[in-house]
PDB file of C-alpha atoms in Angstrom:
ATOM      1  CA  UNK A   1     -13.768  -2.442  18.997  1.00 95.00           C
ATOM      2  CA  UNK A   2     -14.656  -0.163  16.084  1.00 98.00           C
ATOM      3  CA  UNK A   3     -11.438   1.227  14.609  1.00 98.00           C
ATOM      4  CA  UNK A   4     -10.937   3.687  11.749  1.00 98.00           C
ATOM      5  CA  UNK A   5      -7.594   3.789   9.930  1.00 98.00           C
ATOM      6  CA  UNK A   6      -6.940   7.214   8.403  1.00 97.00           C
ATOM      7  CA  UNK A   7      -4.546   6.604   5.525  1.00 92.00           C
ATOM      8  CA  UNK A   8      -4.058   3.268   3.789  1.00 86.00           C
ATOM      9  CA  UNK A   9      -0.410   3.431   2.818  1.00 89.00           C
ATOM     10  CA  UNK A  10       2.010   0.706   3.869  1.00 90.00           C
ATOM     11  CA  UNK A  11       1.824   1.707   7.552  1.00 92.00           C
ATOM     12  CA  UNK A  12      -1.958   1.956   7.798  1.00 94.00           C
ATOM     13  CA  UNK A  13      -2.544  -1.212   5.792  1.00 94.00           C
ATOM     14  CA  UNK A  14      -0.084  -3.243   7.868  1.00 95.00           C
ATOM     15  CA  UNK A  15      -1.401  -2.302  11.301  1.00 96.00           C
ATOM     16  CA  UNK A  16      -5.015  -2.259  10.120  1.00 97.00           C
ATOM     17  CA  UNK A  17      -4.612  -5.762   8.723  1.00 97.00           C
ATOM     18  CA  UNK A  18      -3.126  -7.023  11.981  1.00 96.00           C
ATOM     19  CA  UNK A  19      -5.990  -5.484  13.967  1.00 98.00           C
ATOM     20  CA  UNK A  20      -8.664  -6.918  11.656  1.00 98.00           C
ATOM     21  CA  UNK A  21      -7.048 -10.347  11.723  1.00 96.00           C
ATOM     22  CA  UNK A  22      -7.206 -10.246  15.546  1.00 97.00           C
ATOM     23  CA  UNK A  23     -10.970  -9.764  15.425  1.00 97.00           C
ATOM     24  CA  UNK A  24     -11.416  -5.990  15.570  1.00 98.00           C
ATOM     25  CA  UNK A  25     -13.947  -4.113  13.392  1.00 98.00           C
ATOM     26  CA  UNK A  26     -11.636  -2.073  11.139  1.00 98.00           C
ATOM     27  CA  UNK A  27     -12.579   0.549   8.542  1.00 98.00           C
ATOM     28  CA  UNK A  28      -9.943   1.881   6.140  1.00 97.00           C
ATOM     29  CA  UNK A  29     -10.387   5.484   4.977  1.00 97.00           C
ATOM     30  CA  UNK A  30      -8.337   5.937   1.808  1.00 93.00           C
ATOM     31  CA  UNK A  31      -7.436   8.637  -0.690  1.00 83.00           C
ATOM     32  CA  UNK A  32      -6.225   6.305  -3.443  1.00 82.00           C
ATOM     33  CA  UNK A  33      -6.548   2.627  -4.394  1.00 88.00           C
ATOM     34  CA  UNK A  34     -10.183   2.652  -3.211  1.00 92.00           C
ATOM     35  CA  UNK A  35     -11.458   0.640  -6.169  1.00 93.00           C
ATOM     36  CA  UNK A  36      -8.738  -2.000  -5.900  1.00 93.00           C
ATOM     37  CA  UNK A  37      -9.090  -2.456  -2.126  1.00 95.00           C
ATOM     38  CA  UNK A  38     -12.879  -2.572  -2.385  1.00 94.00           C
ATOM     39  CA  UNK A  39     -12.733  -5.324  -5.005  1.00 95.00           C
ATOM     40  CA  UNK A  40      -9.682  -7.353  -4.014  1.00 94.00           C
ATOM     41  CA  UNK A  41      -8.997  -6.661  -0.334  1.00 95.00           C
ATOM     42  CA  UNK A  42      -5.557  -6.558   1.215  1.00 96.00           C
ATOM     43  CA  UNK A  43      -2.501  -8.817   1.154  1.00 95.00           C
ATOM     44  CA  UNK A  44       0.402  -8.454   3.582  1.00 95.00           C
ATOM     45  CA  UNK A  45       3.660 -10.343   3.185  1.00 94.00           C
ATOM     46  CA  UNK A  46       5.395 -10.199   6.552  1.00 91.00           C
ATOM     47  CA  UNK A  47       8.301 -11.750   8.385  1.00 84.00           C
ATOM     48  CA  UNK A  48       5.852 -12.188  11.286  1.00 88.00           C
ATOM     49  CA  UNK A  49       3.364 -14.143   9.178  1.00 91.00           C
ATOM     50  CA  UNK A  50       1.468 -13.273   6.012  1.00 93.00           C
ATOM     51  CA  UNK A  51      -2.088 -11.924   6.118  1.00 96.00           C
ATOM     52  CA  UNK A  52      -4.747 -12.317   3.442  1.00 96.00           C
ATOM     53  CA  UNK A  53      -7.936 -10.260   3.805  1.00 97.00           C
ATOM     54  CA  UNK A  54     -10.131 -10.753   0.703  1.00 96.00           C
ATOM     55  CA  UNK A  55     -12.735  -8.398   2.171  1.00 96.00           C
ATOM     56  CA  UNK A  56     -12.091  -5.174   4.060  1.00 97.00           C
ATOM     57  CA  UNK A  57     -14.275  -2.175   4.865  1.00 97.00           C
ATOM     58  CA  UNK A  58     -12.952   0.666   2.741  1.00 97.00           C
ATOM     59  CA  UNK A  59     -14.307   4.203   2.453  1.00 97.00           C
ATOM     60  CA  UNK A  60     -13.387   7.421   0.694  1.00 95.00           C
ATOM     61  CA  UNK A  61     -14.844   9.704   3.360  1.00 95.00           C
ATOM     62  CA  UNK A  62     -14.877   9.600   7.182  1.00 96.00           C
ATOM     63  CA  UNK A  63     -18.510  10.694   7.201  1.00 96.00           C
ATOM     64  CA  UNK A  64     -19.417   7.323   5.671  1.00 97.00           C
ATOM     65  CA  UNK A  65     -17.930   5.552   8.691  1.00 97.00           C
ATOM     66  CA  UNK A  66     -19.385   7.569  11.581  1.00 97.00           C
ATOM     67  CA  UNK A  67     -18.273   7.489  15.238  1.00 98.00           C
ATOM     68  CA  UNK A  68     -15.760   4.828  16.254  1.00 98.00           C
ATOM     69  CA  UNK A  69     -13.945   3.801  19.427  1.00 98.00           C
ATOM     70  CA  UNK A  70     -10.433   4.400  18.085  1.00 98.00           C
ATOM     71  CA  UNK A  71      -9.030   6.462  15.231  1.00 98.00           C
ATOM     72  CA  UNK A  72      -5.562   5.471  14.029  1.00 98.00           C
ATOM     73  CA  UNK A  73      -3.912   8.263  12.046  1.00 98.00           C
ATOM     74  CA  UNK A  74      -1.541   6.646   9.546  1.00 95.00           C
ATOM     75  CA  UNK A  75      -1.309   9.258   6.806  1.00 94.00           C
ATOM     76  CA  UNK A  76       1.732  11.463   6.193  1.00 92.00           C
ATOM     77  CA  UNK A  77       2.012  14.728   8.110  1.00 94.00           C
ATOM     78  CA  UNK A  78       1.775  16.499   4.748  1.00 93.00           C
ATOM     79  CA  UNK A  79      -1.930  15.528   4.750  1.00 94.00           C
ATOM     80  CA  UNK A  80      -2.679  17.075   8.154  1.00 95.00           C
ATOM     81  CA  UNK A  81      -4.800  19.825   6.631  1.00 95.00           C
ATOM     82  CA  UNK A  82      -7.412  17.077   6.273  1.00 95.00           C
ATOM     83  CA  UNK A  83      -7.893  16.689  10.035  1.00 97.00           C
ATOM     84  CA  UNK A  84     -10.646  19.299  10.222  1.00 96.00           C
ATOM     85  CA  UNK A  85     -12.786  17.308   7.771  1.00 96.00           C
ATOM     86  CA  UNK A  86     -11.845  13.736   8.702  1.00 97.00           C
ATOM     87  CA  UNK A  87     -11.831  13.716  12.506  1.00 98.00           C
ATOM     88  CA  UNK A  88     -15.185  15.247  13.595  1.00 98.00           C
ATOM     89  CA  UNK A  89     -17.412  12.585  11.936  1.00 98.00           C
ATOM     90  CA  UNK A  90     -15.396   9.817  13.639  1.00 98.00           C
ATOM     91  CA  UNK A  91     -15.620  11.250  17.147  1.00 98.00           C
ATOM     92  CA  UNK A  92     -18.038   9.820  19.701  1.00 97.00           C
ATOM     93  CA  UNK A  93     -18.183  10.710  23.413  1.00 95.00           C
ATOM     94  CA  UNK A  94     -15.296   8.352  24.289  1.00 96.00           C
ATOM     95  CA  UNK A  95     -13.344   8.149  21.023  1.00 98.00           C
ATOM     96  CA  UNK A  96      -9.564   8.050  21.341  1.00 98.00           C
ATOM     97  CA  UNK A  97      -7.183   9.154  18.572  1.00 98.00           C
ATOM     98  CA  UNK A  98      -3.687   7.716  18.217  1.00 98.00           C
ATOM     99  CA  UNK A  99      -1.254   9.183  15.704  1.00 98.00           C
ATOM    100  CA  UNK A 100       1.329   6.803  14.254  1.00 96.00           C
ATOM    101  CA  UNK A 101       2.887   9.592  12.189  1.00 95.00           C
ATOM    102  CA  UNK A 102       6.525  10.498  11.893  1.00 91.00           C
ATOM    103  CA  UNK A 103       8.176  13.285  13.853  1.00 93.00           C
ATOM    104  CA  UNK A 104       6.720  16.027  15.998  1.00 95.00           C
ATOM    105  CA  UNK A 105       3.834  18.490  15.726  1.00 95.00           C
ATOM    106  CA  UNK A 106       1.118  16.068  14.602  1.00 96.00           C
ATOM    107  CA  UNK A 107      -0.595  15.703  17.976  1.00 97.00           C
ATOM    108  CA  UNK A 108      -0.539  19.491  18.326  1.00 96.00           C
ATOM    109  CA  UNK A 109      -2.429  19.813  15.040  1.00 97.00           C
ATOM    110  CA  UNK A 110      -4.971  17.193  16.102  1.00 98.00           C
ATOM    111  CA  UNK A 111      -5.458  19.128  19.357  1.00 98.00           C
ATOM    112  CA  UNK A 112      -6.788  22.023  17.286  1.00 97.00           C
ATOM    113  CA  UNK A 113      -9.724  19.759  16.367  1.00 97.00           C
ATOM    114  CA  UNK A 114     -10.442  17.550  19.414  1.00 97.00           C
ATOM    115  CA  UNK A 115      -9.684  17.634  23.181  1.00 97.00           C
ATOM    116  CA  UNK A 116      -5.967  17.134  23.801  1.00 97.00           C
ATOM    117  CA  UNK A 117      -6.536  14.522  26.514  1.00 97.00           C
ATOM    118  CA  UNK A 118      -8.048  12.156  23.939  1.00 97.00           C
ATOM    119  CA  UNK A 119      -4.850  12.126  21.836  1.00 98.00           C
ATOM    120  CA  UNK A 120      -2.111   9.510  22.039  1.00 98.00           C
ATOM    121  CA  UNK A 121       1.183   9.190  20.218  1.00 97.00           C
ATOM    122  CA  UNK A 122       2.304   5.844  18.839  1.00 96.00           C
ATOM    123  CA  UNK A 123       5.871   5.532  17.594  1.00 91.00           C
ATOM    124  CA  UNK A 124       6.366   2.751  15.047  1.00 89.00           C
ATOM    125  CA  UNK A 125       9.676   1.064  14.377  1.00 84.00           C
ATOM    126  CA  UNK A 126       8.911  -0.603  11.076  1.00 82.00           C
ATOM    127  CA  UNK A 127      10.116  -1.096   7.510  1.00 81.00           C
ATOM    128  CA  UNK A 128       7.152  -1.678   5.231  1.00 85.00           C
ATOM    129  CA  UNK A 129       6.586  -0.835   1.588  1.00 83.00           C
ATOM    130  CA  UNK A 130       3.502  -0.888  -0.619  1.00 84.00           C
ATOM    131  CA  UNK A 131       4.763  -2.973  -3.521  1.00 76.00           C
ATOM    132  CA  UNK A 132       1.621  -2.537  -5.629  1.00 88.00           C
ATOM    133  CA  UNK A 133      -2.039  -1.686  -4.964  1.00 89.00           C
ATOM    134  CA  UNK A 134      -3.410  -3.768  -2.107  1.00 92.00           C
ATOM    135  CA  UNK A 135      -0.063  -5.451  -1.392  1.00 94.00           C
ATOM    136  CA  UNK A 136       2.259  -4.575   1.497  1.00 93.00           C
ATOM    137  CA  UNK A 137       5.743  -5.990   2.086  1.00 91.00           C
ATOM    138  CA  UNK A 138       6.688  -5.886   5.764  1.00 90.00           C
ATOM    139  CA  UNK A 139      10.467  -6.227   5.875  1.00 80.00           C
ATOM    140  CA  UNK A 140      11.572  -5.468   9.433  1.00 78.00           C
ATOM    141  CA  UNK A 141      10.380  -4.299  12.847  1.00 78.00           C
ATOM    142  CA  UNK A 142       6.790  -3.409  13.660  1.00 85.00           C
ATOM    143  CA  UNK A 143       7.059  -2.541  17.352  1.00 90.00           C
ATOM    144  CA  UNK A 144       5.028   0.395  18.686  1.00 95.00           C
ATOM    145  CA  UNK A 145       5.509   2.590  21.758  1.00 94.00           C
ATOM    146  CA  UNK A 146       2.442   4.440  23.080  1.00 97.00           C
ATOM    147  CA  UNK A 147       2.212   7.526  25.284  1.00 97.00           C
ATOM    148  CA  UNK A 148      -0.429  10.157  26.097  1.00 97.00           C
ATOM    149  CA  UNK A 149      -0.074  13.553  24.467  1.00 97.00           C
ATOM    150  CA  UNK A 150      -1.147  15.103  27.791  1.00 96.00           C
ATOM    151  CA  UNK A 151       0.649  13.284  30.640  1.00 93.00           C
ATOM    152  CA  UNK A 152      -1.665  12.128  33.423  1.00 95.00           C
ATOM    153  CA  UNK A 153      -2.377   8.951  35.406  1.00 96.00           C
ATOM    154  CA  UNK A 154      -5.481   8.411  33.265  1.00 96.00           C
ATOM    155  CA  UNK A 155      -3.443   8.963  30.115  1.00 96.00           C
ATOM    156  CA  UNK A 156      -0.867   6.402  31.179  1.00 96.00           C
ATOM    157  CA  UNK A 157      -3.642   3.892  31.856  1.00 97.00           C
ATOM    158  CA  UNK A 158      -5.157   4.461  28.409  1.00 97.00           C
ATOM    159  CA  UNK A 159      -1.724   4.136  26.770  1.00 97.00           C
ATOM    160  CA  UNK A 160      -1.367   0.759  28.482  1.00 97.00           C
ATOM    161  CA  UNK A 161      -4.782  -0.285  27.112  1.00 97.00           C
ATOM    162  CA  UNK A 162      -3.740   0.731  23.595  1.00 97.00           C
ATOM    163  CA  UNK A 163      -0.541  -1.237  24.037  1.00 97.00           C
ATOM    164  CA  UNK A 164      -2.555  -4.296  25.059  1.00 97.00           C
ATOM    165  CA  UNK A 165      -4.937  -3.932  22.091  1.00 97.00           C
ATOM    166  CA  UNK A 166      -2.077  -3.937  19.572  1.00 97.00           C
ATOM    167  CA  UNK A 167      -0.208  -6.672  21.457  1.00 96.00           C
ATOM    168  CA  UNK A 168      -3.247  -8.941  21.028  1.00 97.00           C
ATOM    169  CA  UNK A 169      -2.847  -8.341  17.286  1.00 96.00           C
ATOM    170  CA  UNK A 170       0.642  -9.820  17.409  1.00 94.00           C
ATOM    171  CA  UNK A 171       2.537  -6.525  17.645  1.00 94.00           C
ATOM    172  CA  UNK A 172       5.253  -5.946  20.241  1.00 93.00           C
ATOM    173  CA  UNK A 173       4.315  -2.866  22.243  1.00 96.00           C
ATOM    174  CA  UNK A 174       5.228  -0.812  25.273  1.00 94.00           C
ATOM    175  CA  UNK A 175       3.479   2.045  27.071  1.00 96.00           C
ATOM    176  CA  UNK A 176       5.216   5.218  28.282  1.00 93.00           C
ATOM    177  CA  UNK A 177       4.067   8.257  30.250  1.00 93.00           C
ATOM    178  CA  UNK A 178       5.293  11.112  27.998  1.00 89.00           C
ATOM    179  CA  UNK A 179       4.897  11.536  24.247  1.00 93.00           C
ATOM    180  CA  UNK A 180       8.023  13.607  23.621  1.00 92.00           C
ATOM    181  CA  UNK A 181      10.215  10.936  25.189  1.00 87.00           C
ATOM    182  CA  UNK A 182       9.174   8.280  22.677  1.00 90.00           C
ATOM    183  CA  UNK A 183       9.280  10.755  19.792  1.00 93.00           C
ATOM    184  CA  UNK A 184      13.016  11.242  20.377  1.00 94.00           C
ATOM    185  CA  UNK A 185      13.514   7.448  20.333  1.00 89.00           C
ATOM    186  CA  UNK A 186      12.455   7.261  16.702  1.00 89.00           C
ATOM    187  CA  UNK A 187      13.968  10.581  15.660  1.00 95.00           C
ATOM    188  CA  UNK A 188      17.387   9.184  16.558  1.00 96.00           C
ATOM    189  CA  UNK A 189      16.898   6.939  13.492  1.00 95.00           C
ATOM    190  CA  UNK A 190      14.615   9.044  11.330  1.00 95.00           C
ATOM    191  CA  UNK A 191      16.630  12.258  11.324  1.00 98.00           C
ATOM    192  CA  UNK A 192      19.902  10.749  10.032  1.00 98.00           C
ATOM    193  CA  UNK A 193      18.765   7.827   7.882  1.00 97.00           C
ATOM    194  CA  UNK A 194      15.577   9.243   6.391  1.00 96.00           C
ATOM    195  CA  UNK A 195      17.480  12.506   6.028  1.00 98.00           C
ATOM    196  CA  UNK A 196      20.671  11.191   4.418  1.00 98.00           C
ATOM    197  CA  UNK A 197      18.817   8.925   1.977  1.00 98.00           C
ATOM    198  CA  UNK A 198      16.767  11.967   0.962  1.00 98.00           C
ATOM    199  CA  UNK A 199      19.662  14.441   0.843  1.00 98.00           C
ATOM    200  CA  UNK A 200      21.748  12.055  -1.269  1.00 98.00           C
ATOM    201  CA  UNK A 201      19.083  11.897  -3.957  1.00 97.00           C
ATOM    202  CA  UNK A 202      16.491   9.360  -2.823  1.00 97.00           C
ATOM    203  CA  UNK A 203      18.784   6.369  -2.302  1.00 97.00           C
ATOM    204  CA  UNK A 204      18.271   3.079  -0.451  1.00 96.00           C
ATOM    205  CA  UNK A 205      19.840   1.990   2.827  1.00 95.00           C
ATOM    206  CA  UNK A 206      22.100  -0.424   0.920  1.00 95.00           C
ATOM    207  CA  UNK A 207      23.382   2.418  -1.256  1.00 97.00           C
ATOM    208  CA  UNK A 208      23.938   4.580   1.823  1.00 97.00           C
ATOM    209  CA  UNK A 209      26.001   1.878   3.529  1.00 96.00           C
ATOM    210  CA  UNK A 210      28.324   1.479   0.535  1.00 96.00           C
ATOM    211  CA  UNK A 211      30.201   4.593   1.686  1.00 96.00           C
ATOM    212  CA  UNK A 212      31.651   4.258   5.216  1.00 96.00           C
ATOM    213  CA  UNK A 213      31.646   8.055   5.576  1.00 97.00           C
ATOM    214  CA  UNK A 214      27.852   8.052   5.235  1.00 97.00           C
ATOM    215  CA  UNK A 215      27.611   5.605   8.140  1.00 96.00           C
ATOM    216  CA  UNK A 216      30.071   7.669  10.194  1.00 97.00           C
ATOM    217  CA  UNK A 217      28.044  10.774   9.442  1.00 98.00           C
ATOM    218  CA  UNK A 218      24.824   9.017  10.494  1.00 98.00           C
ATOM    219  CA  UNK A 219      26.484   8.056  13.782  1.00 97.00           C
ATOM    220  CA  UNK A 220      27.516  11.643  14.493  1.00 98.00           C
ATOM    221  CA  UNK A 221      24.016  12.915  13.772  1.00 98.00           C
ATOM    222  CA  UNK A 222      22.444  10.242  15.981  1.00 97.00           C
ATOM    223  CA  UNK A 223      24.729  11.181  18.846  1.00 97.00           C
ATOM    224  CA  UNK A 224      23.643  14.808  18.486  1.00 98.00           C
ATOM    225  CA  UNK A 225      19.966  13.854  18.499  1.00 98.00           C
ATOM    226  CA  UNK A 226      20.518  11.849  21.698  1.00 97.00           C
ATOM    227  CA  UNK A 227      22.135  14.921  23.276  1.00 97.00           C
ATOM    228  CA  UNK A 228      19.266  17.115  22.082  1.00 97.00           C
ATOM    229  CA  UNK A 229      16.787  14.775  23.759  1.00 97.00           C
ATOM    230  CA  UNK A 230      18.845  14.945  26.949  1.00 97.00           C
ATOM    231  CA  UNK A 231      18.838  18.753  26.786  1.00 97.00           C
ATOM    232  CA  UNK A 232      15.032  18.545  26.542  1.00 96.00           C
ATOM    233  CA  UNK A 233      14.953  16.408  29.697  1.00 95.00           C
ATOM    234  CA  UNK A 234      14.713  12.933  28.151  1.00 93.00           C
ATOM    235  CA  UNK A 235      17.578  10.479  28.651  1.00 91.00           C
ATOM    236  CA  UNK A 236      17.650   7.740  26.014  1.00 92.00           C
ATOM    237  CA  UNK A 237      19.310   4.302  26.389  1.00 91.00           C
ATOM    238  CA  UNK A 238      23.101   4.271  26.182  1.00 91.00           C
ATOM    239  CA  UNK A 239      23.080   1.588  23.469  1.00 94.00           C
ATOM    240  CA  UNK A 240      20.437   3.233  21.256  1.00 93.00           C
ATOM    241  CA  UNK A 241      22.887   4.505  18.623  1.00 95.00           C
ATOM    242  CA  UNK A 242      24.573   1.111  18.252  1.00 94.00           C
ATOM    243  CA  UNK A 243      21.178  -0.606  18.176  1.00 90.00           C
ATOM    244  CA  UNK A 244      19.986   1.572  15.297  1.00 90.00           C
ATOM    245  CA  UNK A 245      23.237   1.192  13.367  1.00 92.00           C
ATOM    246  CA  UNK A 246      23.161  -2.601  13.574  1.00 89.00           C
ATOM    247  CA  UNK A 247      19.475  -2.976  12.670  1.00 86.00           C
ATOM    248  CA  UNK A 248      19.720  -0.525   9.786  1.00 91.00           C
ATOM    249  CA  UNK A 249      22.516  -2.341   7.974  1.00 88.00           C
ATOM    250  CA  UNK A 250      20.231  -5.340   7.468  1.00 86.00           C
ATOM    251  CA  UNK A 251      17.489  -3.274   5.755  1.00 88.00           C
ATOM    252  CA  UNK A 252      19.174  -3.635   2.359  1.00 88.00           C
ATOM    253  CA  UNK A 253      17.128  -2.223  -0.519  1.00 88.00           C
ATOM    254  CA  UNK A 254      14.634  -0.475   1.775  1.00 89.00           C
ATOM    255  CA  UNK A 255      14.130   3.198   0.855  1.00 92.00           C
ATOM    256  CA  UNK A 256      12.937   5.390   3.753  1.00 93.00           C
ATOM    257  CA  UNK A 257       9.591   7.118   3.333  1.00 91.00           C
ATOM    258  CA  UNK A 258      10.853  10.647   2.684  1.00 95.00           C
ATOM    259  CA  UNK A 259      13.248   9.423  -0.002  1.00 96.00           C
ATOM    260  CA  UNK A 260      10.353   7.539  -1.621  1.00 93.00           C
ATOM    261  CA  UNK A 261       8.211  10.681  -1.535  1.00 94.00           C
ATOM    262  CA  UNK A 262      11.048  12.677  -3.106  1.00 97.00           C
ATOM    263  CA  UNK A 263      11.569  10.090  -5.835  1.00 96.00           C
ATOM    264  CA  UNK A 264       7.863  10.077  -6.674  1.00 94.00           C
ATOM    265  CA  UNK A 265       7.487  13.850  -6.640  1.00 96.00           C
ATOM    266  CA  UNK A 266       5.263  13.979  -3.541  1.00 94.00           C
ATOM    267  CA  UNK A 267       5.527  16.478  -0.656  1.00 95.00           C
ATOM    268  CA  UNK A 268       8.128  15.489   1.953  1.00 96.00           C
ATOM    269  CA  UNK A 269       7.490  15.541   5.714  1.00 96.00           C
ATOM    270  CA  UNK A 270      10.218  18.104   6.322  1.00 97.00           C
ATOM    271  CA  UNK A 271       8.618  20.024   9.206  1.00 96.00           C
ATOM    272  CA  UNK A 272       7.592  17.001  11.288  1.00 96.00           C
ATOM    273  CA  UNK A 273      10.859  15.053  10.963  1.00 97.00           C
ATOM    274  CA  UNK A 274      13.500  17.800  10.793  1.00 97.00           C
ATOM    275  CA  UNK A 275      12.063  21.295  11.181  1.00 96.00           C
ATOM    276  CA  UNK A 276      10.133  21.070  14.461  1.00 96.00           C
ATOM    277  CA  UNK A 277      12.619  18.754  16.236  1.00 97.00           C
ATOM    278  CA  UNK A 278      15.538  20.995  15.239  1.00 98.00           C
ATOM    279  CA  UNK A 279      13.688  24.014  16.631  1.00 97.00           C
ATOM    280  CA  UNK A 280      13.191  22.154  19.925  1.00 96.00           C
ATOM    281  CA  UNK A 281      16.884  21.204  20.020  1.00 97.00           C
ATOM    282  CA  UNK A 282      17.920  24.816  19.468  1.00 97.00           C
ATOM    283  CA  UNK A 283      15.470  26.053  22.107  1.00 97.00           C
ATOM    284  CA  UNK A 284      17.095  23.667  24.594  1.00 97.00           C
ATOM    285  CA  UNK A 285      20.565  24.997  23.743  1.00 97.00           C
ATOM    286  CA  UNK A 286      21.828  21.725  22.241  1.00 97.00           C
ATOM    287  CA  UNK A 287      24.917  21.841  20.012  1.00 97.00           C
ATOM    288  CA  UNK A 288      23.970  20.019  16.780  1.00 98.00           C
ATOM    289  CA  UNK A 289      26.343  21.099  13.962  1.00 98.00           C
ATOM    290  CA  UNK A 290      26.134  17.786  12.032  1.00 98.00           C
ATOM    291  CA  UNK A 291      22.343  17.808  12.227  1.00 98.00           C
ATOM    292  CA  UNK A 292      22.262  21.421  11.060  1.00 98.00           C
ATOM    293  CA  UNK A 293      24.491  20.545   8.093  1.00 98.00           C
ATOM    294  CA  UNK A 294      22.134  17.700   7.180  1.00 98.00           C
ATOM    295  CA  UNK A 295      19.188  20.075   7.498  1.00 98.00           C
ATOM    296  CA  UNK A 296      20.894  22.448   5.082  1.00 98.00           C
ATOM    297  CA  UNK A 297      21.493  19.585   2.621  1.00 98.00           C
ATOM    298  CA  UNK A 298      17.849  18.501   2.850  1.00 98.00           C
ATOM    299  CA  UNK A 299      16.557  22.015   2.295  1.00 98.00           C
ATOM    300  CA  UNK A 300      18.856  22.334  -0.716  1.00 97.00           C
ATOM    301  CA  UNK A 301      17.655  19.016  -2.136  1.00 97.00           C
ATOM    302  CA  UNK A 302      14.021  20.111  -1.669  1.00 97.00           C
ATOM    303  CA  UNK A 303      14.773  23.572  -3.100  1.00 96.00           C
ATOM    304  CA  UNK A 304      13.470  25.206   0.065  1.00 95.00           C
ATOM    305  CA  UNK A 305      16.133  27.956   0.192  1.00 77.00           C
TER     306      UNK A 305
END
């Protein structure tokens, strides 16, 4: 299968490397590190087995790649203005696009460019960091849940095929029927932990856990996000909050992506992770005072107000 990876950060490099190692024809479309990746390839240090790819196909522009079978969107939502240029050259008559991006609203933006029934949402549960050019450290997780952006029997079948493709690359996967359902799964973690590490000045998980009140606050926010999902019509597992709390404590020095972006002076994915989901929660009439307080702290940290 011909696959194009849009965005070669830690996420795109990790999953692209797994897919290439499994025998797929993978092209990486990058905005930075082109020269290094072209010359040296890609190295992944992973708890699921290291990967060394001395040679990868790397391009600066989607037009150099041409039509593919699958486009994997792995760039930050802050780069979504690039869809109008990047997607059309990659689209053939049967091309499918899967977005692995954080939060909500990304598939809607892609649907402004291509037919909505060709779009799939993939939710990644992964801790990975780009330690230096061409080197990715995969610390924890890696599972992906897939669902069609437009629910349909055909969409569910395609989501299952995507799940199988990634499973053959050594990634634990599961297919669902509705995109919003799986988006709430990850937001239960992303909203509090990405948010608190950002709001508290770009700190790591280990630093967050040093103060028990931070952990208690994260729990309260998670419980509100679960209730918001329920108000939207999506019931999440009863043990999801405890699951996230236990897995997060072991992440140690990991710094969530938005805190990294803040520390490095890059745009933060505020709208996708906090803005749009909070609007959906309010529309559903959910009571989310702790989440709203966090949102206020984030906006203050980002000087948005």
